[in-house]
CSV table of C-alpha atoms in Angstrom, one decimal:
chain,number,residue,atom,x,y,z
A,1,MET,CA,32.7,54.0,74.4
A,2,LYS,CA,33.2,57.3,75.7
A,3,SER,CA,36.3,59.3,76.1
A,4,SER,CA,37.5,62.4,76.6
A,5,VAL,CA,40.1,64.4,76.9
A,6,GLN,CA,41.0,67.9,78.7
A,7,ILE,CA,40.5,71.2,78.2
A,8,SER,CA,42.9,73.1,78.0
A,9,ARG,CA,44.8,76.9,77.1
A,10,GLY,CA,44.2,77.1,74.1
A,11,ILE,CA,42.4,74.0,71.6
A,12,GLU,CA,39.8,75.6,71.2
A,13,SER,CA,42.2,77.2,68.5
A,14,LEU,CA,41.9,73.6,67.0
A,15,PHE,CA,37.7,73.5,65.9
A,16,GLY,CA,38.2,76.1,62.9
A,17,THR,CA,36.0,78.4,61.1
A,18,ARG,CA,32.9,76.3,61.4
A,19,ASP,CA,34.2,74.4,63.7
A,20,GLU,CA,35.7,72.1,59.9
A,21,ASN,CA,38.2,70.7,62.1
A,22,ILE,CA,37.0,69.3,64.2
A,23,ARG,CA,34.0,68.7,62.1
A,24,LEU,CA,37.0,66.9,59.8
A,25,ILE,CA,38.2,64.7,62.6
A,26,GLU,CA,35.1,63.9,63.8
A,27,GLY,CA,33.9,62.1,59.5
A,28,GLY,CA,37.4,60.5,59.6
A,29,LEU,CA,37.3,59.1,62.2
A,30,ASN,CA,33.8,58.6,62.5
A,31,VAL,CA,33.2,59.5,66.1
A,32,ARG,CA,31.1,62.6,67.3
A,33,THR,CA,32.2,65.1,70.1
A,34,ARG,CA,30.9,67.1,72.0
A,35,LEU,CA,32.0,70.1,74.6
A,36,LEU,CA,32.0,70.7,77.6
A,37,ASN,CA,32.7,73.4,80.8
A,38,ASP,CA,35.9,71.6,81.1
A,39,SER,CA,36.4,68.6,78.1
A,40,LEU,CA,35.7,68.0,74.5
A,41,GLU,CA,33.7,64.4,75.1
A,42,ILE,CA,34.1,62.0,72.0
A,43,GLU,CA,31.6,59.2,71.2
A,44,GLY,CA,32.5,55.9,68.9
A,45,ASP,CA,34.2,52.4,68.8
A,46,ASP,CA,37.4,52.2,71.0
A,47,VAL,CA,39.1,52.0,68.7
A,48,ALA,CA,38.6,55.4,66.6
A,49,VAL,CA,37.9,57.5,70.0
A,50,LEU,CA,41.1,56.2,71.0
A,51,ARG,CA,42.8,57.4,67.4
A,52,ALA,CA,40.8,61.0,68.0
A,53,SER,CA,42.5,61.4,71.4
A,54,ASP,CA,45.9,60.4,70.3
A,55,ILE,CA,44.8,63.5,67.8
A,56,LEU,CA,44.0,66.1,70.2
A,57,SER,CA,46.3,64.5,73.3
A,58,ASP,CA,49.6,65.7,69.5
A,59,TYR,CA,47.4,68.8,69.6
A,60,VAL,CA,47.8,70.1,73.1
A,61,ALA,CA,51.5,69.2,73.7
A,62,LEU,CA,52.2,70.7,70.8
A,63,VAL,CA,50.3,74.2,71.1
A,64,ARG,CA,51.8,74.0,75.3
A,65,GLU,CA,55.4,73.7,73.5
A,66,GLY,CA,54.7,76.8,71.2
A,67,HIS,CA,54.3,75.5,68.1
A,68,VAL,CA,52.3,77.5,66.3
A,69,PHE,CA,49.9,76.2,63.2
A,70,ASN,CA,49.8,78.9,60.4
A,71,ASN,CA,46.6,80.0,58.6
A,72,GLY,CA,45.5,76.2,56.8
A,73,ASP,CA,47.8,74.0,57.7
A,74,LEU,CA,46.4,72.3,60.7
A,75,ASN,CA,42.7,70.7,58.6
A,76,SER,CA,45.5,69.9,55.8
A,77,PHE,CA,47.8,67.8,58.0
A,78,LEU,CA,44.4,66.6,59.7
A,79,ARG,CA,43.2,64.7,56.6
A,80,VAL,CA,46.4,63.5,56.1
A,81,VAL,CA,46.6,61.8,59.7
A,82,THR,CA,42.6,61.0,60.0
A,83,ALA,CA,43.0,58.7,56.3
A,84,ASP,CA,46.6,57.0,57.7
A,85,SER,CA,46.4,55.5,61.2
A,86,GLU,CA,50.1,55.4,61.5
A,87,THR,CA,50.9,58.3,61.6
A,88,SER,CA,50.7,60.8,64.4
A,89,LEU,CA,49.8,64.6,64.5
A,90,ARG,CA,52.9,65.2,66.7
A,91,GLY,CA,55.1,62.5,64.0
A,92,LEU,CA,54.5,65.2,61.0
A,93,VAL,CA,54.3,67.9,62.1
A,94,GLU,CA,58.4,67.4,63.6
A,95,SER,CA,59.1,65.1,60.2
A,96,GLY,CA,58.6,67.5,58.1
A,97,LYS,CA,61.7,70.5,58.0
A,98,GLN,CA,60.4,73.8,58.0
A,99,ARG,CA,62.3,76.0,55.6
A,100,SER,CA,63.1,79.4,54.7
A,101,PHE,CA,63.0,81.0,51.3
A,102,GLY,CA,62.8,84.2,52.3
A,103,LYS,CA,60.3,86.5,54.3
A,104,LYS,CA,58.2,82.0,54.1
A,105,ILE,CA,58.7,80.2,56.4
A,106,VAL,CA,58.0,76.7,54.2
A,107,ALA,CA,56.9,72.9,55.9
A,108,PRO,CA,55.7,70.7,53.2
A,109,LYS,CA,52.0,69.0,54.6
A,110,THR,CA,51.1,66.3,53.5
A,111,MET,CA,53.0,62.8,53.1
A,112,GLN,CA,53.6,63.0,49.7
A,113,GLN,CA,54.6,67.1,49.7
A,114,ARG,CA,57.5,65.4,51.8
A,115,ARG,CA,58.5,63.4,49.3
A,116,TYR,CA,58.3,65.5,47.1
A,117,VAL,CA,60.9,68.2,49.1
A,118,ASP,CA,63.5,65.5,50.3
A,119,ALA,CA,63.0,64.1,46.5
A,120,ILE,CA,63.5,67.6,44.7
A,121,GLU,CA,66.9,67.3,47.4
A,122,ARG,CA,68.3,63.7,46.8
A,123,HIS,CA,67.7,64.3,43.0
A,124,ASP,CA,68.7,65.8,39.8
A,125,LEU,CA,65.0,65.3,37.2
A,126,VAL,CA,62.0,64.5,39.5
A,127,PHE,CA,58.4,65.2,38.0
A,128,GLY,CA,55.7,66.5,40.3
A,129,VAL,CA,52.5,64.5,38.7
A,130,GLY,CA,48.8,64.9,40.1
A,131,PRO,CA,46.1,67.8,40.4
A,132,ALA,CA,45.4,71.3,40.6
A,133,GLY,CA,46.5,72.5,44.2
A,134,THR,CA,48.7,69.8,45.9
A,135,GLY,CA,51.5,72.6,45.4
A,136,LYS,CA,53.5,70.6,42.8
A,137,THR,CA,54.8,74.5,41.3
A,138,TYR,CA,54.8,76.4,44.5
A,139,LEU,CA,57.6,74.5,46.5
A,140,ALA,CA,59.2,73.8,43.9
A,141,VAL,CA,60.0,77.7,43.5
A,142,ALA,CA,60.7,77.4,46.7
A,143,MET,CA,63.7,74.6,46.2
A,144,ALA,CA,64.8,77.2,43.9
A,145,VAL,CA,64.8,80.4,45.4
A,146,SER,CA,66.2,78.3,48.9
A,147,ALA,CA,69.6,76.3,45.9
A,148,LEU,CA,69.9,80.9,45.1
A,149,MET,CA,70.0,82.2,47.9
A,150,SER,CA,72.3,79.2,49.2
A,151,LYS,CA,74.3,79.2,45.9
A,152,ARG,CA,74.2,76.2,44.9
A,153,VAL,CA,72.7,77.4,41.5
A,154,SER,CA,73.2,80.5,39.8
A,155,ARG,CA,70.2,80.9,38.2
A,156,ILE,CA,66.7,79.4,38.5
A,157,ILE,CA,64.6,78.8,35.2
A,158,LEU,CA,61.1,78.9,35.3
A,159,THR,CA,59.2,77.8,32.3
A,160,ARG,CA,55.7,76.7,30.7
A,161,PRO,CA,54.1,76.3,28.1
A,162,ALA,CA,51.6,79.3,26.1
A,163,VAL,CA,49.0,76.5,24.8
A,164,GLU,CA,46.0,78.8,24.5
A,165,ALA,CA,48.2,81.7,23.1
A,166,GLY,CA,48.3,79.7,19.4
A,167,GLU,CA,48.5,81.5,16.7
A,168,ARG,CA,46.0,84.3,18.4
A,169,LEU,CA,49.4,85.8,19.8
A,170,GLY,CA,50.2,88.5,17.3
A,171,PHE,CA,47.2,90.3,18.0
A,172,LEU,CA,47.5,91.0,21.7
A,173,PRO,CA,48.5,93.7,22.4
A,174,GLY,CA,52.8,95.3,23.3
A,175,THR,CA,56.1,92.9,22.8
A,176,LEU,CA,56.4,89.4,22.9
A,177,GLN,CA,57.3,89.1,25.9
A,178,GLU,CA,54.5,90.9,27.1
A,179,LYS,CA,52.3,88.4,25.9
A,180,VAL,CA,53.3,85.8,26.9
A,181,ASP,CA,53.4,86.9,31.0
A,182,PRO,CA,49.9,86.4,31.5
A,183,TYR,CA,50.6,83.1,30.5
A,184,LEU,CA,53.1,83.1,33.2
A,185,ARG,CA,51.6,85.1,36.2
A,186,PRO,CA,51.5,82.2,38.1
A,187,LEU,CA,55.3,81.2,37.9
A,188,TYR,CA,55.6,85.1,39.5
A,189,ASP,CA,53.1,85.2,41.8
A,190,ALA,CA,54.9,81.7,43.6
A,191,LEU,CA,58.5,83.9,43.4
A,192,TYR,CA,56.6,87.0,45.1
A,193,ASP,CA,55.2,84.8,47.6
A,194,MET,CA,58.8,84.2,48.2
A,195,LEU,CA,61.0,87.2,48.2
A,196,GLU,CA,60.9,90.9,49.0
A,197,ALA,CA,59.1,92.6,45.4
A,198,GLU,CA,62.3,94.9,44.7
A,199,LYS,CA,64.6,92.2,45.5
A,200,ILE,CA,62.7,90.0,42.8
A,201,ASP,CA,62.7,93.1,40.2
A,202,LYS,CA,66.3,92.6,40.7
A,203,LEU,CA,67.0,88.7,40.2
A,204,LEU,CA,64.9,89.1,36.6
A,205,GLU,CA,66.5,92.1,34.8
A,206,ARG,CA,69.3,90.7,35.5
A,207,ASN,CA,68.4,87.3,33.9
A,208,THR,CA,69.4,85.7,36.9
A,209,ILE,CA,65.7,84.6,37.4
A,210,GLU,CA,63.9,84.1,33.9
A,211,VAL,CA,60.2,83.5,33.1
A,212,ALA,CA,59.8,82.6,29.6
A,213,PRO,CA,58.0,79.8,27.6
A,214,ILE,CA,59.6,76.8,26.4
A,215,ALA,CA,60.3,78.4,23.5
A,216,PHE,CA,62.4,80.0,24.3
A,217,MET,CA,65.3,76.5,25.5
A,218,ARG,CA,65.4,76.0,22.3
A,219,GLY,CA,68.6,75.4,21.3
A,220,ARG,CA,70.1,76.1,25.0
A,221,THR,CA,72.1,74.3,28.0
A,222,LEU,CA,71.6,75.1,31.5
A,223,ASN,CA,74.1,74.8,33.3
A,224,ASP,CA,74.7,76.0,37.2
A,225,SER,CA,70.9,76.0,36.8
A,226,PHE,CA,67.7,75.2,38.4
A,227,ILE,CA,64.9,74.9,36.3
A,228,ILE,CA,61.2,74.3,36.5
A,229,MET,CA,58.9,73.2,34.0
A,230,ASP,CA,56.0,73.9,34.8
A,231,GLU,CA,51.5,72.6,33.0
A,232,ALA,CA,54.1,69.9,31.6
A,233,GLN,CA,51.0,68.4,30.6
A,234,ASN,CA,50.8,71.0,28.0
A,235,CYS,CA,53.6,70.5,26.2
A,236,SER,CA,54.4,68.3,23.2
A,237,PRO,CA,56.3,64.6,23.1
A,238,GLU,CA,58.8,67.0,20.9
A,239,GLN,CA,58.6,70.0,24.1
A,240,MET,CA,59.2,67.9,25.8
A,241,LYS,CA,62.0,65.7,25.1
A,242,MET,CA,63.3,69.1,23.9
A,243,ILE,CA,63.6,70.5,27.3
A,244,LEU,CA,64.2,67.4,29.1
A,245,THR,CA,67.5,67.9,26.9
A,246,ARG,CA,68.7,71.0,28.4
A,247,GLN,CA,69.9,70.3,31.5
A,248,GLY,CA,73.8,71.0,32.0
A,249,PHE,CA,75.9,69.9,34.6
A,250,ASN,CA,75.2,71.1,37.9
A,251,SER,CA,71.4,72.0,37.3
A,252,LYS,CA,68.7,70.6,39.1
A,253,MET,CA,65.4,70.6,37.3
A,254,VAL,CA,62.2,69.8,38.7
A,255,VAL,CA,58.5,69.3,36.7
A,256,THR,CA,54.7,69.6,36.6
A,257,GLY,CA,51.6,68.9,35.5
A,258,ASP,CA,48.4,67.8,35.3
A,259,PRO,CA,47.5,65.1,33.1
A,260,THR,CA,44.0,65.9,34.1
A,261,GLN,CA,44.2,69.4,32.6
A,262,ILE,CA,45.1,69.6,28.9
A,263,ASP,CA,44.6,71.9,26.0
A,264,LEU,CA,46.2,71.3,23.5
A,265,PRO,CA,44.8,71.4,20.3
A,266,GLY,CA,43.5,68.4,17.8
A,267,GLY,CA,43.6,65.4,20.1
A,268,LEU,CA,47.3,65.6,20.5
A,269,ARG,CA,49.7,63.6,21.8
A,270,SER,CA,50.7,64.8,25.6
A,271,GLY,CA,54.3,64.8,26.8
A,272,LEU,CA,53.9,64.7,29.9
A,273,ILE,CA,52.2,61.6,29.4
A,274,GLU,CA,54.6,60.3,27.2
A,275,VAL,CA,57.7,61.1,29.6
A,276,ILE,CA,56.0,58.4,32.1
A,277,ASP,CA,56.0,56.1,30.3
A,278,VAL,CA,59.6,57.2,28.4
A,279,LEU,CA,61.4,57.5,31.4
A,280,ARG,CA,60.1,55.2,34.5
A,281,GLY,CA,62.8,53.4,36.0
A,282,ILE,CA,65.5,55.4,34.7
A,283,GLU,CA,67.9,55.5,38.4
A,284,GLY,CA,68.5,59.0,39.5
A,285,ILE,CA,65.1,60.5,38.0
A,286,THR,CA,61.9,60.3,40.3
A,287,PHE,CA,57.8,60.7,39.6
A,288,VAL,CA,56.3,61.4,42.6
A,289,GLN,CA,52.4,61.7,42.6
A,290,PHE,CA,49.3,63.3,43.6
A,291,ASP,CA,45.9,63.2,44.2
A,292,GLU,CA,43.1,65.1,46.3
A,293,ARG,CA,44.3,64.0,49.6
A,294,ASP,CA,47.3,66.5,48.6
A,295,VAL,CA,44.5,68.6,48.3
A,296,VAL,CA,46.2,72.5,50.7
A,297,ARG,CA,43.6,75.2,49.0
A,298,HIS,CA,39.6,76.1,50.3
A,299,SER,CA,38.5,72.0,51.4
A,300,LEU,CA,36.9,72.1,48.2
A,301,VAL,CA,39.1,72.1,45.8
A,302,GLN,CA,39.7,68.0,47.7
A,303,LYS,CA,36.0,67.8,46.8
A,304,ILE,CA,35.4,69.0,43.1
A,305,VAL,CA,38.7,66.5,41.9
A,306,LYS,CA,37.4,63.6,43.4
A,307,ALA,CA,33.9,64.5,41.3
A,308,TYR,CA,36.0,65.0,38.5
A,309,GLU,CA,37.5,61.9,38.6
A,310,ARG,CA,34.8,60.3,39.2
A,311,TYR,CA,32.7,61.6,37.0
A,312,ASN,CA,36.0,60.5,34.3
A,313,GLU,CA,35.6,57.0,35.0
A,314,ILE,CA,31.8,56.9,34.4
A,315,ILE,CA,32.9,58.0,30.4
A,316,GLY,CA,35.6,56.1,30.6
A,317,ALA,CA,33.8,53.3,31.7
A,318,ASN,CA,30.1,54.3,29.0
A,319,ARG,CA,33.0,54.7,26.8
A,320,GLN,CA,34.1,51.6,26.6
A,321,LEU,CA,30.9,50.3,27.0
A,322,SER,CA,29.7,51.1,23.7
A,323,LEU,CA,32.9,51.0,21.8
A,324,LYS,CA,32.5,46.9,23.1
A,325,LEU,CA,28.9,47.0,21.6
A,326,THR,CA,29.8,48.9,18.5
A,327,ASP,CA,32.2,45.6,17.7
A,328,GLY,CA,29.6,43.4,18.5
A,329,ALA,CA,26.8,44.9,16.6
A,330,ALA,CA,29.4,45.2,13.7
A,331,GLU,CA,30.2,41.3,14.1
A,332,THR,CA,26.5,40.2,13.8
A,333,ALA,CA,26.1,42.3,11.0
A,334,PRO,CA,24.6,40.7,7.5
A,335,ASN,CA,27.4,41.2,4.7
A,336,SER,CA,26.8,43.2,1.9
A,337,ASP,CA,28.7,40.8,-0.6
A,338,ASN,CA,27.2,38.0,0.5
A,339,THR,CA,24.2,39.3,-0.2
A,340,ALA,CA,21.7,37.7,-3.2
A,341,ALA,CA,21.1,40.5,-5.7
């Protein structure tokens, strides 16, 4: 079947850099497109052509209504709608509520990001688990800034383990804070993206916003706070229990981490992996699981995450096979105790 949609003013922007957006539609729906003088011709199976036409029609209508797609947003939306036939481009754009965070306006870009933001609004303890680039930390910081600016909390606590430092921390120059700051830099980066630098500096100076390693949290009770624990996969089980029990009255906590990037030494069990088993199913606690479809960085990041997942699956299967072969060989080996001298 062949179908065409009329080109309207502004639709050329859909194509993206090096036509990446239209190629995403073609690859995701298995259709081919051809730009004519006054129309875009779509060729493929009936269902796929109809789906592509609906997506393009939604885009044209949204642009006509004045909607502006920020850098990278459209590509993220298209990845969702080409993978999920139940989701329309208009529905995804309109249901992902835009929120103002100081100088930044942020809207969830995938279905799972929407669930994540909704979970943070509704629950006091939320775990965001998944690969890099899915917006776990960024959206959590955005929600924390929103809560602080609207006076729903009186301070923000941002913390993460400085696993790489370890005993080498003492060899770094400067004060203890200067030594650990490099490990906390991603949290600072998210903050400075939300608010003016001068405002952030004042809030940090007053300890209204505190950025510190997990070790600084021991023995404290954090009331009236929005607490974010980042890189939780590098917490030990003891650290995880400690930080979770710091939460006080009128406080929210968001814990983020990627179980595939554990840097703990000596095969130490990750507190994030353990806590998923321990707290799963407890009322008032929500786990939001991201995957490669939620990656909102460069399109190559999504492919890299998927490639590592496939690689780890193959390695895991090979290890299981090796263990089975080893066990089988041990069972069939002659018992030396019964061998004649």
